[in-house]
Amino acid sequence: ELRGLTERIKTALGDRVKDVRVTLRLTDSPSCLVSDEHEMGANLARILKAAGQPVPGSKPILEINPSHPMVERLKAEAPRFDDWSALLYEQALLAEGGQLDDPAGFVKRLNSLLLELTPKP
């Protein structure tokens, strides 16, 4: 079941990630971004970029916490699966100190998902 979920998330995220895999090291977070063992870490890439140095292109690996409620929700989510997957990725990117390519899109998506979860008055 988790293998199918990771494949669906990878498909939803497209070329933003190299891979999606399950991790058991996360406790409070739904997801995190890691670098492949042979690639440069995101922090070093940001330092080099800020120094004006060329940075080889690499994609992060999204690791998901299978017991987190957001990931649990994804297992049964159909209509907004892509949006929830993007939110997992974007939160992980922000948590590691990265910058979003589309901050306005993130806010719009987050607000839309929150409003769907909020009971109407």
Coordinates of N, CA and C in Angstrom, one line a residue:
E1 N 0.8 -1.2 0.0 CA 0.0 0.0 0.0 C 0.9 1.3 0.0
L2 N 1.9 1.3 0.8 CA 2.8 2.5 0.9 C 3.6 2.6 -0.4
R3 N 4.0 1.6 -1.1 CA 4.7 1.7 -2.3 C 3.8 2.4 -3.4
G4 N 2.5 2.0 -3.4 CA 1.6 2.7 -4.4 C 1.5 4.1 -4.0
L5 N 1.4 4.5 -2.7 CA 1.3 5.8 -2.3 C 2.5 6.7 -2.7
T6 N 3.7 6.1 -2.5 CA 4.9 6.9 -2.8 C 5.0 7.1 -4.3
E7 N 4.5 6.1 -5.1 CA 4.5 6.3 -6.6 C 3.5 7.4 -7.0
R8 N 2.4 7.4 -6.4 CA 1.4 8.4 -6.7 C 1.9 9.8 -6.3
I9 N 2.5 9.9 -5.2 CA 3.1 11.3 -4.8 C 4.2 11.7 -5.8
K10 N 5.0 10.7 -6.1 CA 6.1 11.1 -7.1 C 5.5 11.5 -8.4
T11 N 4.5 10.9 -8.9 CA 3.8 11.3 -10.1 C 3.2 12.7 -10.0
A12 N 2.6 12.9 -8.8 CA 1.9 14.2 -8.6 C 2.9 15.3 -8.6
L13 N 4.1 15.1 -8.0 CA 5.1 16.1 -7.9 C 6.0 16.3 -9.2
G14 N 6.0 15.3 -10.0 CA 6.7 15.4 -11.3 C 8.1 15.6 -11.1
D15 N 8.7 16.6 -11.8 CA 10.1 16.8 -11.8 C 10.7 17.6 -10.6
R16 N 9.8 17.8 -9.6 CA 10.3 18.5 -8.4 C 11.2 17.6 -7.5
V17 N 11.0 16.3 -7.6 CA 11.7 15.4 -6.8 C 12.3 14.3 -7.6
K18 N 13.4 13.7 -7.1 CA 14.1 12.6 -7.7 C 13.3 11.3 -7.4
D19 N 12.8 11.2 -6.1 CA 12.1 10.0 -5.6 C 11.3 10.4 -4.4
V20 N 10.4 9.5 -4.1 CA 9.6 9.6 -2.8 C 9.7 8.3 -2.1
R21 N 10.1 8.3 -0.8 CA 10.2 7.1 -0.1 C 9.7 7.3 1.3
V22 N 9.5 6.1 2.0 CA 9.0 6.1 3.3 C 10.2 6.1 4.3
T23 N 10.1 6.9 5.4 CA 11.1 6.9 6.4 C 10.5 6.7 7.8
L24 N 11.2 6.1 8.7 CA 10.7 5.9 10.0 C 11.4 6.8 11.0
R25 N 12.3 7.7 10.5 CA 13.0 8.5 11.4 C 12.3 9.8 11.8
L26 N 11.3 10.2 11.0 CA 10.5 11.3 11.3 C 9.5 11.0 12.4
T27 N 9.3 11.9 13.4 CA 8.3 11.7 14.4 C 7.2 12.7 14.4
D28 N 7.5 14.0 14.3 CA 6.4 15.0 14.3 C 6.1 15.5 12.9
S29 N 7.0 15.5 12.0 CA 6.9 16.0 10.7 C 6.3 15.0 9.7
P30 N 5.4 15.5 8.8 CA 4.9 14.6 7.8 C 5.9 14.2 6.7
S31 N 6.9 15.1 6.5 CA 7.8 14.8 5.4 C 9.1 15.7 5.6
C32 N 10.1 15.3 4.8 CA 11.4 16.0 4.8 C 12.0 15.8 3.4
L33 N 12.9 16.7 3.1 CA 13.7 16.6 1.8 C 15.1 16.1 2.2
V34 N 15.6 15.2 1.5 CA 17.0 14.8 1.6 C 17.7 14.7 0.3
S35 N 19.0 14.8 0.3 CA 19.8 14.7 -0.9 C 20.2 13.2 -1.1
D36 N 20.4 12.9 -2.3 CA 20.9 11.6 -2.7 C 22.4 11.5 -2.1
E37 N 22.9 10.4 -1.7 CA 24.2 10.4 -1.1 C 25.3 10.9 -1.9
H38 N 25.1 10.9 -3.3 CA 26.2 11.3 -4.2 C 25.9 12.7 -4.7
E39 N 24.9 13.4 -4.1 CA 24.6 14.8 -4.6 C 24.8 15.8 -3.5
M40 N 25.0 17.0 -3.9 CA 25.2 18.1 -3.0 C 23.9 18.4 -2.2
G41 N 24.1 18.7 -0.9 CA 22.9 19.1 -0.1 C 22.4 20.4 -0.4
A42 N 21.1 20.7 0.0 CA 20.4 21.9 -0.4 C 21.1 23.1 0.3
N43 N 21.6 23.0 1.5 CA 22.2 24.1 2.2 C 23.5 24.5 1.5
L44 N 24.3 23.5 1.1 CA 25.6 23.9 0.4 C 25.2 24.5 -1.0
A45 N 24.2 24.0 -1.7 CA 23.8 24.5 -2.9 C 23.4 26.0 -2.8
R46 N 22.7 26.3 -1.7 CA 22.3 27.7 -1.5 C 23.5 28.6 -1.2
I47 N 24.5 28.1 -0.5 CA 25.7 28.9 -0.2 C 26.4 29.2 -1.5
L48 N 26.6 28.1 -2.3 CA 27.4 28.3 -3.6 C 26.6 29.3 -4.5
K49 N 25.3 29.2 -4.5 CA 24.5 30.0 -5.4 C 24.6 31.5 -4.9
A50 N 24.6 31.7 -3.6 CA 24.7 33.0 -3.1 C 26.1 33.6 -3.3
A51 N 27.1 32.8 -3.4 CA 28.4 33.2 -3.7 C 28.7 33.4 -5.2
G52 N 27.7 33.1 -6.0 CA 27.8 33.3 -7.4 C 28.5 32.1 -8.1
Q53 N 28.6 31.0 -7.5 CA 29.2 29.8 -8.0 C 28.2 29.0 -8.8
P54 N 28.6 28.3 -9.8 CA 27.6 27.4 -10.5 C 27.2 26.3 -9.6
V55 N 26.0 25.9 -9.7 CA 25.4 24.8 -8.8 C 24.9 23.7 -9.8
P56 N 25.5 22.5 -9.7 CA 24.9 21.5 -10.5 C 23.5 21.2 -10.2
G57 N 22.7 20.9 -11.2 CA 21.3 20.6 -10.9 C 21.1 19.3 -10.3
S58 N 20.3 19.3 -9.2 CA 19.9 18.0 -8.6 C 18.5 18.2 -8.0
K59 N 17.9 17.1 -7.8 CA 16.5 17.0 -7.3 C 16.6 16.3 -5.9
P60 N 15.8 16.8 -5.0 CA 15.8 16.2 -3.7 C 14.9 14.9 -3.7
I61 N 15.1 14.2 -2.6 CA 14.2 13.0 -2.4 C 13.3 13.4 -1.3
L62 N 12.0 13.2 -1.5 CA 11.0 13.5 -0.5 C 10.8 12.2 0.4
E63 N 11.0 12.3 1.7 CA 10.7 11.2 2.6 C 9.5 11.5 3.3
I64 N 8.6 10.5 3.4 CA 7.3 10.7 4.1 C 7.2 9.9 5.4
N65 N 6.5 10.4 6.4 CA 6.3 9.7 7.6 C 5.0 9.0 7.5
P66 N 5.0 7.7 7.4 CA 3.7 6.9 7.1 C 2.7 7.0 8.3
S67 N 3.1 7.4 9.5 CA 2.1 7.5 10.6 C 1.6 8.9 10.8
H68 N 2.1 9.9 10.1 CA 1.6 11.2 10.3 C 0.2 11.4 9.7
P69 N -0.7 12.1 10.4 CA -2.1 12.3 9.9 C -2.2 12.8 8.5
M70 N -1.3 13.7 8.1 CA -1.4 14.2 6.7 C -1.1 13.1 5.7
V71 N -0.1 12.3 6.0 CA 0.2 11.1 5.1 C -1.0 10.1 5.1
E72 N -1.5 9.9 6.3 CA -2.7 9.0 6.4 C -3.8 9.5 5.6
R73 N -4.0 10.8 5.6 CA -5.1 11.4 4.8 C -4.9 11.1 3.3
L74 N -3.6 11.2 2.8 CA -3.3 11.0 1.4 C -3.7 9.6 1.0
K75 N -3.6 8.6 1.9 CA -3.9 7.2 1.5 C -5.4 7.1 1.0
A76 N -6.3 8.0 1.5 CA -7.7 7.9 1.1 C -8.1 9.1 0.3
E77 N -7.2 10.0 0.0 CA -7.5 11.2 -0.8 C -7.5 10.9 -2.3
A78 N -8.6 11.4 -2.9 CA -8.6 11.3 -4.4 C -8.7 12.7 -5.1
P79 N -9.8 13.4 -4.7 CA -10.0 14.7 -5.5 C -8.9 15.7 -5.4
R80 N -8.2 15.8 -4.3 CA -7.2 16.9 -4.1 C -5.8 16.2 -3.8
F81 N -5.6 15.0 -4.3 CA -4.3 14.3 -4.0 C -3.1 15.1 -4.5
D82 N -3.2 15.7 -5.6 CA -2.0 16.5 -6.1 C -1.7 17.7 -5.2
D83 N -2.8 18.4 -4.8 CA -2.6 19.5 -3.9 C -2.0 19.1 -2.5
W84 N -2.5 18.0 -2.0 CA -1.9 17.5 -0.7 C -0.5 17.1 -0.9
S85 N -0.2 16.5 -2.0 CA 1.2 16.1 -2.3 C 2.1 17.3 -2.4
A86 N 1.6 18.3 -3.1 CA 2.4 19.5 -3.3 C 2.6 20.2 -1.9
L87 N 1.6 20.2 -1.1 CA 1.8 20.8 0.3 C 2.8 20.0 1.1
L88 N 2.8 18.7 1.0 CA 3.9 17.9 1.7 C 5.3 18.4 1.3
Y89 N 5.4 18.5 0.0 CA 6.7 18.9 -0.6 C 7.1 20.3 -0.2
E90 N 6.1 21.2 -0.3 CA 6.4 22.6 0.0 C 6.7 22.9 1.5
Q91 N 6.0 22.2 2.3 CA 6.3 22.3 3.8 C 7.7 21.8 4.1
A92 N 8.1 20.7 3.5 CA 9.4 20.1 3.7 C 10.5 21.1 3.2
L93 N 10.2 21.7 2.0 CA 11.2 22.7 1.4 C 11.3 23.9 2.4
L94 N 10.2 24.4 2.9 CA 10.3 25.5 3.8 C 11.0 25.1 5.1
A95 N 10.7 23.9 5.6 CA 11.3 23.5 6.9 C 12.8 23.4 6.8
E96 N 13.4 23.1 5.6 CA 14.8 23.0 5.5 C 15.5 24.3 5.1
G97 N 14.7 25.4 5.1 CA 15.2 26.7 4.8 C 15.2 27.1 3.3
G98 N 14.5 26.3 2.5 CA 14.4 26.6 1.1 C 13.4 27.7 0.8
Q99 N 13.4 28.1 -0.5 CA 12.4 29.1 -0.9 C 11.5 28.4 -2.0
L100 N 10.2 28.8 -1.9 CA 9.2 28.3 -2.8 C 9.3 29.0 -4.1
D101 N 9.1 28.3 -5.2 CA 9.1 28.8 -6.6 C 7.9 29.7 -6.7
D102 N 6.8 29.3 -6.1 CA 5.5 30.0 -6.3 C 4.8 30.2 -4.9
P103 N 5.3 31.2 -4.1 CA 4.7 31.4 -2.8 C 3.2 31.7 -2.8
A104 N 2.7 32.5 -3.8 CA 1.3 32.8 -3.9 C 0.5 31.6 -4.2
G105 N 1.0 30.7 -5.0 CA 0.3 29.4 -5.3 C 0.2 28.5 -4.0
F106 N 1.3 28.5 -3.2 CA 1.3 27.8 -2.0 C 0.2 28.3 -1.0
V107 N 0.2 29.6 -0.9 CA -0.8 30.2 0.0 C -2.2 29.9 -0.5
K108 N -2.5 30.1 -1.8 CA -3.8 29.8 -2.3 C -4.2 28.3 -2.1
R109 N -3.3 27.4 -2.4 CA -3.5 26.0 -2.2 C -3.8 25.7 -0.7
L110 N -2.9 26.2 0.2 CA -3.1 26.0 1.6 C -4.5 26.5 2.1
N111 N -4.8 27.7 1.7 CA -6.1 28.3 2.1 C -7.3 27.5 1.6
S112 N -7.2 27.0 0.4 CA -8.3 26.2 -0.2 C -8.4 24.9 0.6
L113 N -7.3 24.2 0.9 CA -7.4 23.0 1.6 C -7.9 23.2 3.0
L114 N -7.5 24.2 3.7 CA -7.9 24.5 5.0 C -9.4 24.8 5.0
L115 N -9.9 25.6 4.1 CA -11.3 25.9 4.0 C -12.2 24.7 3.8
E116 N -11.7 23.7 3.0 CA -12.4 22.5 2.8 C -12.5 21.7 4.1
L117 N -11.5 21.8 5.0 CA -11.5 21.1 6.2 C -12.3 21.8 7.3
T118 N -12.6 23.0 7.2 CA -13.3 23.8 8.2 C -14.8 23.7 8.0
P119 N -15.5 23.3 9.1 CA -16.9 23.2 9.0 C -17.5 24.6 8.7
K120 N -18.5 24.6 7.9 CA -19.2 25.9 7.5 C -20.1 26.4 8.7
P121 N -20.1 27.7 8.9 CA -20.8 28.2 10.0 C -22.3 28.1 9.8

